[in-house]
Amino acid sequence: MSLERTAVAVTGAGSGMGEATAERFAERGADVVVVDVDGEAATEVADRIDARDGGSAVAHVADVSDADDVSAFVDRTVEEFGTIDVLHNNAGIPQQSTPVEDVTEETWDGVVDVNLKSAFLGAKYAVPHMRDQGGGVILNTASTAGIRPRTGLSAYCASKGGMITLTKQLAHELASDDIRVNAICPVATDTAMLPSFSGEELRVDDMLDTIPLGRLAEPGDIANAAVFLASDEAAMITGTALEVDGGRDI
Ligand code: NAD
């Protein structure tokens, strides 16, 4: 499956599944914009990819909840690589497990802005380019939390449920422009984020017991799903929320 000279922007690519996805796209020949609010992490990942034989990546610092920042990284992708073929809205933040009555409005707004508004903004600024160039692919990292919510994660689960519905809505709206839109729903994944969910209502150790395949997901599992959904092999797939979950959602 080649993605030779496909222009891809991956948000939250300084760490975890975004980093693995940026790497996997680059291995398949794509030109990658490594977007992250953490400039040092983004630069480290982009430099590593770019130093490889045939690798091509640049780092871009952006807060995905900020409209000007999102517009700027979309424009940067087009400036660097001529188009934006794939936008992967992957950046997200966790919510520490907390009873709903103790969740602050600030926590709610922060989680929803980074995890959900970001995908609206990404579409808002990328779609005009994709339409002009005759098509494109948008990938949104949702979560099994948007399908089978867990206690204590009200804002997080709502943001991911919203991400799934937004994905389906955009897939419908943009199909006539040949823009495919799909979500990926990872189960608990072994990244820096995972311990941050632990709190009063939830222990991360308990999550493992709810995954029939008996292991956490690895960032590479998510990267594999992303390159497939972005490729021509997935040309007939739009509006899906692909569970990469070891059976958690059965
Ligand atoms: P991670 O913490 O390893 O990586 C997240 C990256 O996003 C970090 O590099 C961080 O700097 C960046 N980021 C955070 N806020 C940002 C912002 N406002 N603007 C730009 N970048 C920002 O986490 P991960 O586990 O790789 O998470 C990636 C995605 O997967 C998230 O959307 C997360 O909600 C989702 N997810 C994670 C799990 C899990 O168990 N780890 C499970 C399901 C879904």
PDB file of C-alpha atoms and ligand atoms in Angstrom:
ATOM      1  CA  MET A   1       0.000   0.000   0.000  1.00  0.00           C
ATOM      2  CA  SER A   2       1.857   3.096  -1.208  1.00  0.00           C
ATOM      3  CA  LEU A   3       1.084   6.623  -0.151  1.00  0.00           C
ATOM      4  CA  GLU A   4       3.943   7.987  -2.243  1.00  0.00           C
ATOM      5  CA  ARG A   5       4.112  11.804  -2.105  1.00  0.00           C
ATOM      6  CA  THR A   6       0.756  12.062  -0.387  1.00  0.00           C
ATOM      7  CA  ALA A   7       0.620  15.269   1.692  1.00  0.00           C
ATOM      8  CA  VAL A   8      -0.453  14.368   5.219  1.00  0.00           C
ATOM      9  CA  ALA A   9      -0.941  16.498   8.334  1.00  0.00           C
ATOM     10  CA  VAL A  10      -1.145  14.588  11.620  1.00  0.00           C
ATOM     11  CA  THR A  11      -2.037  16.482  14.796  1.00  0.00           C
ATOM     12  CA  GLY A  12      -0.744  15.400  18.170  1.00  0.00           C
ATOM     13  CA  ALA A  13       2.118  13.764  16.279  1.00  0.00           C
ATOM     14  CA  GLY A  14       4.738  14.614  18.872  1.00  0.00           C
ATOM     15  CA  SER A  15       3.810  11.575  20.960  1.00  0.00           C
ATOM     16  CA  GLY A  16       1.934   8.310  21.196  1.00  0.00           C
ATOM     17  CA  MET A  17      -0.319   7.173  18.376  1.00  0.00           C
ATOM     18  CA  GLY A  18       0.126  10.418  16.408  1.00  0.00           C
ATOM     19  CA  GLU A  19       3.882   9.903  16.401  1.00  0.00           C
ATOM     20  CA  ALA A  20       3.495   6.271  15.304  1.00  0.00           C
ATOM     21  CA  THR A  21       1.038   7.334  12.599  1.00  0.00           C
ATOM     22  CA  ALA A  22       3.326  10.059  11.258  1.00  0.00           C
ATOM     23  CA  GLU A  23       6.135   7.486  11.105  1.00  0.00           C
ATOM     24  CA  ARG A  24       3.952   4.928   9.327  1.00  0.00           C
ATOM     25  CA  PHE A  25       2.748   7.461   6.739  1.00  0.00           C
ATOM     26  CA  ALA A  26       6.373   8.444   6.091  1.00  0.00           C
ATOM     27  CA  GLU A  27       7.389   4.769   5.696  1.00  0.00           C
ATOM     28  CA  ARG A  28       4.744   4.499   2.973  1.00  0.00           C
ATOM     29  CA  GLY A  29       6.261   7.462   1.133  1.00  0.00           C
ATOM     30  CA  ALA A  30       4.058  10.312   2.345  1.00  0.00           C
ATOM     31  CA  ASP A  31       5.196  13.887   3.036  1.00  0.00           C
ATOM     32  CA  VAL A  32       4.210  14.571   6.638  1.00  0.00           C
ATOM     33  CA  VAL A  33       3.477  17.704   8.652  1.00  0.00           C
ATOM     34  CA  VAL A  34       4.030  16.816  12.312  1.00  0.00           C
ATOM     35  CA  VAL A  35       1.641  19.110  14.199  1.00  0.00           C
ATOM     36  CA  ASP A  36       1.768  19.442  17.974  1.00  0.00           C
ATOM     37  CA  VAL A  37       1.366  22.079  20.680  1.00  0.00           C
ATOM     38  CA  ASP A  38       4.675  20.766  22.041  1.00  0.00           C
ATOM     39  CA  GLY A  39       7.193  22.210  19.603  1.00  0.00           C
ATOM     40  CA  GLU A  40      10.160  20.280  20.930  1.00  0.00           C
ATOM     41  CA  ALA A  41       8.372  16.940  20.541  1.00  0.00           C
ATOM     42  CA  ALA A  42       7.123  17.829  17.052  1.00  0.00           C
ATOM     43  CA  THR A  43      10.606  18.856  15.930  1.00  0.00           C
ATOM     44  CA  GLU A  44      12.157  15.696  17.325  1.00  0.00           C
ATOM     45  CA  VAL A  45       9.697  13.470  15.433  1.00  0.00           C
ATOM     46  CA  ALA A  46       9.884  15.460  12.174  1.00  0.00           C
ATOM     47  CA  ASP A  47      13.689  15.570  12.235  1.00  0.00           C
ATOM     48  CA  ARG A  48      13.887  11.821  12.819  1.00  0.00           C
ATOM     49  CA  ILE A  49      11.564  11.105   9.879  1.00  0.00           C
ATOM     50  CA  ASP A  50      13.259  13.642   7.608  1.00  0.00           C
ATOM     51  CA  ALA A  51      16.717  12.233   8.305  1.00  0.00           C
ATOM     52  CA  ARG A  52      15.717   8.848   6.913  1.00  0.00           C
ATOM     53  CA  ASP A  53      16.310   7.779   3.325  1.00  0.00           C
ATOM     54  CA  GLY A  54      13.277   9.057   1.391  1.00  0.00           C
ATOM     55  CA  GLY A  55      11.676  10.492   4.541  1.00  0.00           C
ATOM     56  CA  SER A  56      10.025  13.883   4.289  1.00  0.00           C
ATOM     57  CA  ALA A  57       8.576  15.748   7.257  1.00  0.00           C
ATOM     58  CA  VAL A  58       8.329  19.195   8.804  1.00  0.00           C
ATOM     59  CA  ALA A  59       7.281  20.188  12.319  1.00  0.00           C
ATOM     60  CA  HIS A  60       4.561  22.738  12.956  1.00  0.00           C
ATOM     61  CA  VAL A  61       3.545  24.103  16.361  1.00  0.00           C
ATOM     62  CA  ALA A  62      -0.200  24.583  16.775  1.00  0.00           C
ATOM     63  CA  ASP A  63      -2.921  24.406  19.386  1.00  0.00           C
ATOM     64  CA  VAL A  64      -5.678  22.479  17.612  1.00  0.00           C
ATOM     65  CA  SER A  65      -8.375  24.213  19.666  1.00  0.00           C
ATOM     66  CA  ASP A  66      -7.364  27.586  18.208  1.00  0.00           C
ATOM     67  CA  ALA A  67      -8.888  28.527  14.856  1.00  0.00           C
ATOM     68  CA  ASP A  68      -5.937  30.651  13.685  1.00  0.00           C
ATOM     69  CA  ASP A  69      -3.484  27.873  14.559  1.00  0.00           C
ATOM     70  CA  VAL A  70      -5.509  25.265  12.664  1.00  0.00           C
ATOM     71  CA  SER A  71      -5.864  27.497   9.627  1.00  0.00           C
ATOM     72  CA  ALA A  72      -2.090  28.094   9.753  1.00  0.00           C
ATOM     73  CA  PHE A  73      -1.081  24.411   9.857  1.00  0.00           C
ATOM     74  CA  VAL A  74      -3.432  23.590   6.980  1.00  0.00           C
ATOM     75  CA  ASP A  75      -1.913  26.439   4.940  1.00  0.00           C
ATOM     76  CA  ARG A  76       1.596  25.313   5.913  1.00  0.00           C
ATOM     77  CA  THR A  77       0.862  21.804   4.603  1.00  0.00           C
ATOM     78  CA  VAL A  78      -0.226  23.231   1.250  1.00  0.00           C
ATOM     79  CA  GLU A  79       2.784  25.566   1.114  1.00  0.00           C
ATOM     80  CA  GLU A  80       5.253  22.787   1.901  1.00  0.00           C
ATOM     81  CA  PHE A  81       3.808  19.955  -0.146  1.00  0.00           C
ATOM     82  CA  GLY A  82       1.452  21.559  -2.678  1.00  0.00           C
ATOM     83  CA  THR A  83      -1.786  20.007  -1.372  1.00  0.00           C
ATOM     84  CA  ILE A  84      -3.364  18.530   1.750  1.00  0.00           C
ATOM     85  CA  ASP A  85      -4.409  15.003   0.806  1.00  0.00           C
ATOM     86  CA  VAL A  86      -4.904  13.635   4.317  1.00  0.00           C
ATOM     87  CA  LEU A  87      -5.803  15.449   7.519  1.00  0.00           C
ATOM     88  CA  HIS A  88      -5.587  13.296  10.621  1.00  0.00           C
ATOM     89  CA  ASN A  89      -7.231  15.045  13.598  1.00  0.00           C
ATOM     90  CA  ASN A  90      -5.564  13.011  16.314  1.00  0.00           C
ATOM     91  CA  ALA A  91      -4.522  15.424  19.074  1.00  0.00           C
ATOM     92  CA  GLY A  92      -6.444  14.986  22.275  1.00  0.00           C
ATOM     93  CA  ILE A  93      -6.286  15.356  26.021  1.00  0.00           C
ATOM     94  CA  PRO A  94      -7.570  13.010  28.725  1.00  0.00           C
ATOM     95  CA  GLN A  95      -9.891  13.673  31.613  1.00  0.00           C
ATOM     96  CA  GLN A  96      -8.988  12.377  35.034  1.00  0.00           C
ATOM     97  CA  SER A  97     -11.785  10.130  36.216  1.00  0.00           C
ATOM     98  CA  THR A  98     -14.066  12.310  38.365  1.00  0.00           C
ATOM     99  CA  PRO A  99     -17.709  12.110  39.499  1.00  0.00           C
ATOM    100  CA  VAL A 100     -19.782  14.365  37.255  1.00  0.00           C
ATOM    101  CA  GLU A 101     -20.748  16.752  40.071  1.00  0.00           C
ATOM    102  CA  ASP A 102     -17.069  17.525  40.647  1.00  0.00           C
ATOM    103  CA  VAL A 103     -16.178  18.146  37.007  1.00  0.00           C
ATOM    104  CA  THR A 104     -15.464  21.848  36.500  1.00  0.00           C
ATOM    105  CA  GLU A 105     -16.802  23.831  33.593  1.00  0.00           C
ATOM    106  CA  GLU A 106     -13.178  24.616  32.736  1.00  0.00           C
ATOM    107  CA  THR A 107     -12.362  20.901  32.442  1.00  0.00           C
ATOM    108  CA  TRP A 108     -15.421  20.271  30.296  1.00  0.00           C
ATOM    109  CA  ASP A 109     -14.642  23.160  27.926  1.00  0.00           C
ATOM    110  CA  GLY A 110     -10.969  22.263  27.685  1.00  0.00           C
ATOM    111  CA  VAL A 111     -11.599  18.617  26.820  1.00  0.00           C
ATOM    112  CA  VAL A 112     -14.358  19.354  24.320  1.00  0.00           C
ATOM    113  CA  ASP A 113     -12.360  22.126  22.633  1.00  0.00           C
ATOM    114  CA  VAL A 114      -9.217  20.052  22.122  1.00  0.00           C
ATOM    115  CA  ASN A 115     -10.895  16.712  21.392  1.00  0.00           C
ATOM    116  CA  LEU A 116     -13.898  17.794  19.320  1.00  0.00           C
ATOM    117  CA  LYS A 117     -13.866  21.433  18.230  1.00  0.00           C
ATOM    118  CA  SER A 118     -10.433  20.721  16.713  1.00  0.00           C
ATOM    119  CA  ALA A 119     -11.978  18.347  14.160  1.00  0.00           C
ATOM    120  CA  PHE A 120     -14.603  20.917  13.174  1.00  0.00           C
ATOM    121  CA  LEU A 121     -11.821  23.496  12.714  1.00  0.00           C
ATOM    122  CA  GLY A 122      -9.674  21.034  10.776  1.00  0.00           C
ATOM    123  CA  ALA A 123     -12.519  20.317   8.370  1.00  0.00           C
ATOM    124  CA  LYS A 124     -13.439  23.993   8.103  1.00  0.00           C
ATOM    125  CA  TYR A 125      -9.965  24.933   6.874  1.00  0.00           C
ATOM    126  CA  ALA A 126      -8.912  21.773   4.993  1.00  0.00           C
ATOM    127  CA  VAL A 127     -12.106  21.127   3.028  1.00  0.00           C
ATOM    128  CA  PRO A 128     -11.798  24.136   0.650  1.00  0.00           C
ATOM    129  CA  HIS A 129      -8.331  22.897  -0.382  1.00  0.00           C
ATOM    130  CA  MET A 130      -9.507  19.298  -0.723  1.00  0.00           C
ATOM    131  CA  ARG A 131     -12.498  20.389  -2.772  1.00  0.00           C
ATOM    132  CA  ASP A 132     -10.269  22.440  -5.114  1.00  0.00           C
ATOM    133  CA  GLN A 133      -7.853  19.545  -5.585  1.00  0.00           C
ATOM    134  CA  GLY A 134     -10.667  17.067  -6.290  1.00  0.00           C
ATOM    135  CA  GLY A 135     -10.824  15.095  -3.061  1.00  0.00           C
ATOM    136  CA  GLY A 136      -9.107  14.086   0.138  1.00  0.00           C
ATOM    137  CA  VAL A 137      -9.273  12.066   3.318  1.00  0.00           C
ATOM    138  CA  ILE A 138     -10.066  13.207   6.855  1.00  0.00           C
ATOM    139  CA  LEU A 139      -9.324  10.868   9.754  1.00  0.00           C
ATOM    140  CA  ASN A 140     -10.520  11.593  13.278  1.00  0.00           C
ATOM    141  CA  THR A 141      -9.170   9.825  16.354  1.00  0.00           C
ATOM    142  CA  ALA A 142     -12.206   9.109  18.503  1.00  0.00           C
ATOM    143  CA  SER A 143     -12.201   6.329  21.131  1.00  0.00           C
ATOM    144  CA  THR A 144     -14.068   3.296  22.367  1.00  0.00           C
ATOM    145  CA  ALA A 145     -15.036   5.775  25.109  1.00  0.00           C
ATOM    146  CA  GLY A 146     -17.394   7.305  22.548  1.00  0.00           C
ATOM    147  CA  ILE A 147     -19.137   3.938  22.063  1.00  0.00           C
ATOM    148  CA  ARG A 148     -18.954   2.253  25.489  1.00  0.00           C
ATOM    149  CA  PRO A 149     -18.530   5.119  27.965  1.00  0.00           C
ATOM    150  CA  ARG A 150     -16.696   4.552  31.230  1.00  0.00           C
ATOM    151  CA  THR A 151     -17.672   5.920  34.627  1.00  0.00           C
ATOM    152  CA  GLY A 152     -15.964   9.165  35.617  1.00  0.00           C
ATOM    153  CA  LEU A 153     -15.148  10.363  32.102  1.00  0.00           C
ATOM    154  CA  SER A 154     -18.180  12.532  31.260  1.00  0.00           C
ATOM    155  CA  ALA A 155     -16.383  15.225  29.248  1.00  0.00           C
ATOM    156  CA  TYR A 156     -13.994  12.815  27.553  1.00  0.00           C
ATOM    157  CA  CYS A 157     -16.686  10.317  26.526  1.00  0.00           C
ATOM    158  CA  ALA A 158     -18.951  13.109  25.272  1.00  0.00           C
ATOM    159  CA  SER A 159     -16.107  14.583  23.211  1.00  0.00           C
ATOM    160  CA  LYS A 160     -15.384  11.216  21.604  1.00  0.00           C
ATOM    161  CA  GLY A 161     -19.047  10.419  20.981  1.00  0.00           C
ATOM    162  CA  GLY A 162     -19.298  13.820  19.328  1.00  0.00           C
ATOM    163  CA  MET A 163     -16.248  12.994  17.235  1.00  0.00           C
ATOM    164  CA  ILE A 164     -17.930   9.855  15.899  1.00  0.00           C
ATOM    165  CA  THR A 165     -21.132  11.702  15.005  1.00  0.00           C
ATOM    166  CA  LEU A 166     -19.221  14.592  13.426  1.00  0.00           C
ATOM    167  CA  THR A 167     -17.287  12.041  11.353  1.00  0.00           C
ATOM    168  CA  LYS A 168     -20.503  10.521  10.020  1.00  0.00           C
ATOM    169  CA  GLN A 169     -22.050  13.930   9.393  1.00  0.00           C
ATOM    170  CA  LEU A 170     -19.003  15.170   7.462  1.00  0.00           C
ATOM    171  CA  ALA A 171     -18.770  11.917   5.494  1.00  0.00           C
ATOM    172  CA  HIS A 172     -22.320  12.500   4.315  1.00  0.00           C
ATOM    173  CA  GLU A 173     -21.817  16.189   3.568  1.00  0.00           C
ATOM    174  CA  LEU A 174     -18.500  15.792   1.739  1.00  0.00           C
ATOM    175  CA  ALA A 175     -19.023  12.567  -0.199  1.00  0.00           C
ATOM    176  CA  SER A 176     -20.020  14.402  -3.369  1.00  0.00           C
ATOM    177  CA  ASP A 177     -16.638  16.192  -3.223  1.00  0.00           C
ATOM    178  CA  ASP A 178     -14.852  12.821  -3.040  1.00  0.00           C
ATOM    179  CA  ILE A 179     -13.680  13.618   0.474  1.00  0.00           C
ATOM    180  CA  ARG A 180     -13.814  10.514   2.669  1.00  0.00           C
ATOM    181  CA  VAL A 181     -14.149  10.970   6.425  1.00  0.00           C
ATOM    182  CA  ASN A 182     -13.576   8.155   8.912  1.00  0.00           C
ATOM    183  CA  ALA A 183     -12.938   7.814  12.634  1.00  0.00           C
ATOM    184  CA  ILE A 184     -10.654   5.424  14.464  1.00  0.00           C
ATOM    185  CA  CYS A 185     -11.763   4.237  17.899  1.00  0.00           C
ATOM    186  CA  PRO A 186      -8.792   2.968  19.879  1.00  0.00           C
ATOM    187  CA  VAL A 187      -9.265   1.052  23.103  1.00  0.00           C
ATOM    188  CA  ALA A 188      -6.926   1.862  26.026  1.00  0.00           C
ATOM    189  CA  THR A 189      -3.557   2.301  24.327  1.00  0.00           C
ATOM    190  CA  ASP A 190      -0.086   2.157  25.771  1.00  0.00           C
ATOM    191  CA  THR A 191       0.883   5.843  25.476  1.00  0.00           C
ATOM    192  CA  ALA A 192       1.847   8.656  27.843  1.00  0.00           C
ATOM    193  CA  MET A 193      -1.832   9.597  28.082  1.00  0.00           C
ATOM    194  CA  LEU A 194      -3.153   6.364  29.528  1.00  0.00           C
ATOM    195  CA  PRO A 195      -2.248   6.802  33.247  1.00  0.00           C
ATOM    196  CA  SER A 196      -3.910  10.245  33.209  1.00  0.00           C
ATOM    197  CA  PHE A 197      -7.373   8.662  33.128  1.00  0.00           C
ATOM    198  CA  SER A 198      -6.937   7.060  36.561  1.00  0.00           C
ATOM    199  CA  GLY A 199      -8.914   8.690  39.309  1.00  0.00           C
ATOM    200  CA  GLU A 200     -11.722   8.289  41.769  1.00  0.00           C
ATOM    201  CA  GLU A 201     -14.003   6.306  39.458  1.00  0.00           C
ATOM    202  CA  LEU A 202     -11.609   4.316  37.303  1.00  0.00           C
ATOM    203  CA  ARG A 203      -8.344   2.427  37.569  1.00  0.00           C
ATOM    204  CA  VAL A 204      -6.448   1.892  34.344  1.00  0.00           C
ATOM    205  CA  ASP A 205      -5.449  -1.608  35.477  1.00  0.00           C
ATOM    206  CA  ASP A 206      -9.123  -2.581  35.397  1.00  0.00           C
ATOM    207  CA  MET A 207      -9.391  -1.602  31.736  1.00  0.00           C
ATOM    208  CA  LEU A 208      -7.266  -4.563  30.700  1.00  0.00           C
ATOM    209  CA  ASP A 209      -9.868  -6.973  32.054  1.00  0.00           C
ATOM    210  CA  THR A 210     -12.453  -5.539  29.656  1.00  0.00           C
ATOM    211  CA  ILE A 211     -10.428  -6.224  26.477  1.00  0.00           C
ATOM    212  CA  PRO A 212     -11.147  -9.729  25.115  1.00  0.00           C
ATOM    213  CA  LEU A 213      -7.832  -9.984  23.232  1.00  0.00           C
ATOM    214  CA  GLY A 214      -6.154  -9.460  26.597  1.00  0.00           C
ATOM    215  CA  ARG A 215      -3.773  -6.614  25.859  1.00  0.00           C
ATOM    216  CA  LEU A 216      -3.712  -2.857  25.516  1.00  0.00           C
ATOM    217  CA  ALA A 217      -3.495  -1.436  22.005  1.00  0.00           C
ATOM    218  CA  GLU A 218      -0.073  -0.289  20.841  1.00  0.00           C
ATOM    219  CA  PRO A 219       0.376   3.009  18.956  1.00  0.00           C
ATOM    220  CA  GLY A 220       1.353   0.970  15.890  1.00  0.00           C
ATOM    221  CA  ASP A 221      -2.069  -0.732  15.882  1.00  0.00           C
ATOM    222  CA  ILE A 222      -3.653   2.678  15.413  1.00  0.00           C
ATOM    223  CA  ALA A 223      -1.095   3.732  12.798  1.00  0.00           C
ATOM    224  CA  ASN A 224      -1.923   0.617  10.745  1.00  0.00           C
ATOM    225  CA  ALA A 225      -5.621   1.514  10.755  1.00  0.00           C
ATOM    226  CA  ALA A 226      -4.847   5.120   9.771  1.00  0.00           C
ATOM    227  CA  VAL A 227      -2.705   4.277   6.722  1.00  0.00           C
ATOM    228  CA  PHE A 228      -5.304   1.758   5.559  1.00  0.00           C
ATOM    229  CA  LEU A 229      -8.196   4.219   5.862  1.00  0.00           C
ATOM    230  CA  ALA A 230      -6.147   6.883   4.053  1.00  0.00           C
ATOM    231  CA  SER A 231      -5.204   4.577   1.188  1.00  0.00           C
ATOM    232  CA  ASP A 232      -7.005   3.788  -2.059  1.00  0.00           C
ATOM    233  CA  GLU A 233      -7.692   0.300  -0.666  1.00  0.00           C
ATOM    234  CA  ALA A 234     -10.299   2.041   1.515  1.00  0.00           C
ATOM    235  CA  ALA A 235     -11.793   3.973  -1.416  1.00  0.00           C
ATOM    236  CA  MET A 236     -15.335   2.719  -0.659  1.00  0.00           C
ATOM    237  CA  ILE A 237     -15.121   3.345   3.081  1.00  0.00           C
ATOM    238  CA  THR A 238     -16.506   6.579   4.478  1.00  0.00           C
ATOM    239  CA  GLY A 239     -18.436   7.492   7.608  1.00  0.00           C
ATOM    240  CA  THR A 240     -17.190   4.516   9.569  1.00  0.00           C
ATOM    241  CA  ALA A 241     -15.876   4.483  13.127  1.00  0.00           C
ATOM    242  CA  LEU A 242     -13.295   1.687  13.022  1.00  0.00           C
ATOM    243  CA  GLU A 243     -12.838   0.022  16.386  1.00  0.00           C
ATOM    244  CA  VAL A 244      -9.220  -0.895  17.088  1.00  0.00           C
ATOM    245  CA  ASP A 245     -10.156  -2.364  20.390  1.00  0.00           C
ATOM    246  CA  GLY A 246      -9.274  -6.034  20.832  1.00  0.00           C
ATOM    247  CA  GLY A 247     -12.991  -6.752  21.067  1.00  0.00           C
ATOM    248  CA  ARG A 248     -13.833  -4.231  23.802  1.00  0.00           C
ATOM    249  CA  ASP A 249     -16.959  -3.047  21.964  1.00  0.00           C
ATOM    250  CA  ILE A 250     -18.489  -6.452  21.328  1.00  0.00           C
TER     251      ILE A 250
HETATM  252  P1  NAD B   1      -0.341  11.265  23.884  1.00  0.00           P
HETATM  253  O1  NAD B   1      -0.526  12.073  25.115  1.00  0.00           O
HETATM  254  O2  NAD B   1       0.779  10.310  23.798  1.00  0.00           O
HETATM  255  O3  NAD B   1      -0.274  12.239  22.613  1.00  0.00           O
HETATM  256  C1  NAD B   1      -1.137  13.330  22.458  1.00  0.00           C
HETATM  257  C2  NAD B   1      -0.384  14.441  21.748  1.00  0.00           C
HETATM  258  O4  NAD B   1      -1.325  15.496  21.502  1.00  0.00           O
HETATM  259  C3  NAD B   1       0.757  15.034  22.585  1.00  0.00           C
HETATM  260  O5  NAD B   1       1.939  15.098  21.802  1.00  0.00           O
HETATM  261  C4  NAD B   1       0.253  16.417  22.953  1.00  0.00           C
HETATM  262  O6  NAD B   1       1.285  17.395  23.079  1.00  0.00           O
HETATM  263  C5  NAD B   1      -0.669  16.726  21.791  1.00  0.00           C
HETATM  264  N1  NAD B   1      -1.669  17.731  22.128  1.00  0.00           N
HETATM  265  C6  NAD B   1      -2.400  17.830  23.261  1.00  0.00           C
HETATM  266  N2  NAD B   1      -3.171  18.916  23.222  1.00  0.00           N
HETATM  267  C7  NAD B   1      -2.929  19.531  22.038  1.00  0.00           C
HETATM  268  C8  NAD B   1      -3.413  20.706  21.423  1.00  0.00           C
HETATM  269  N3  NAD B   1      -4.312  21.499  22.034  1.00  0.00           N
HETATM  270  N4  NAD B   1      -2.957  21.028  20.204  1.00  0.00           N
HETATM  271  C9  NAD B   1      -2.040  20.248  19.575  1.00  0.00           C
HETATM  272  N5  NAD B   1      -1.527  19.129  20.116  1.00  0.00           N
HETATM  273  C10 NAD B   1      -1.972  18.779  21.331  1.00  0.00           C
HETATM  274  O7  NAD B   1      -1.745  10.552  23.706  1.00  0.00           O
HETATM  275  P2  NAD B   1      -2.283   9.398  22.716  1.00  0.00           P
HETATM  276  O8  NAD B   1      -2.724   8.307  23.584  1.00  0.00           O
HETATM  277  O9  NAD B   1      -1.359   9.153  21.598  1.00  0.00           O
HETATM  278  O10 NAD B   1      -3.599  10.125  22.182  1.00  0.00           O
HETATM  279  C11 NAD B   1      -3.862  10.391  20.811  1.00  0.00           C
HETATM  280  C12 NAD B   1      -5.371  10.415  20.604  1.00  0.00           C
HETATM  281  O11 NAD B   1      -5.906   9.133  20.913  1.00  0.00           O
HETATM  282  C13 NAD B   1      -6.141  11.398  21.483  1.00  0.00           C
HETATM  283  O12 NAD B   1      -7.170  11.998  20.728  1.00  0.00           O
HETATM  284  C14 NAD B   1      -6.723  10.508  22.561  1.00  0.00           C
HETATM  285  O13 NAD B   1      -7.881  11.067  23.138  1.00  0.00           O
HETATM  286  C15 NAD B   1      -7.022   9.267  21.765  1.00  0.00           C
HETATM  287  N6  NAD B   1      -7.162   8.031  22.519  1.00  0.00           N
HETATM  288  C16 NAD B   1      -6.225   7.640  23.424  1.00  0.00           C
HETATM  289  C17 NAD B   1      -6.391   6.410  24.085  1.00  0.00           C
HETATM  290  C18 NAD B   1      -5.355   5.907  25.075  1.00  0.00           C
HETATM  291  O14 NAD B   1      -5.679   5.012  25.855  1.00  0.00           O
HETATM  292  N7  NAD B   1      -4.130   6.369  25.056  1.00  0.00           N
HETATM  293  C19 NAD B   1      -7.498   5.600  23.803  1.00  0.00           C
HETATM  294  C20 NAD B   1      -8.439   6.043  22.878  1.00  0.00           C
HETATM  295  C21 NAD B   1      -8.252   7.244  22.239  1.00  0.00           C
END
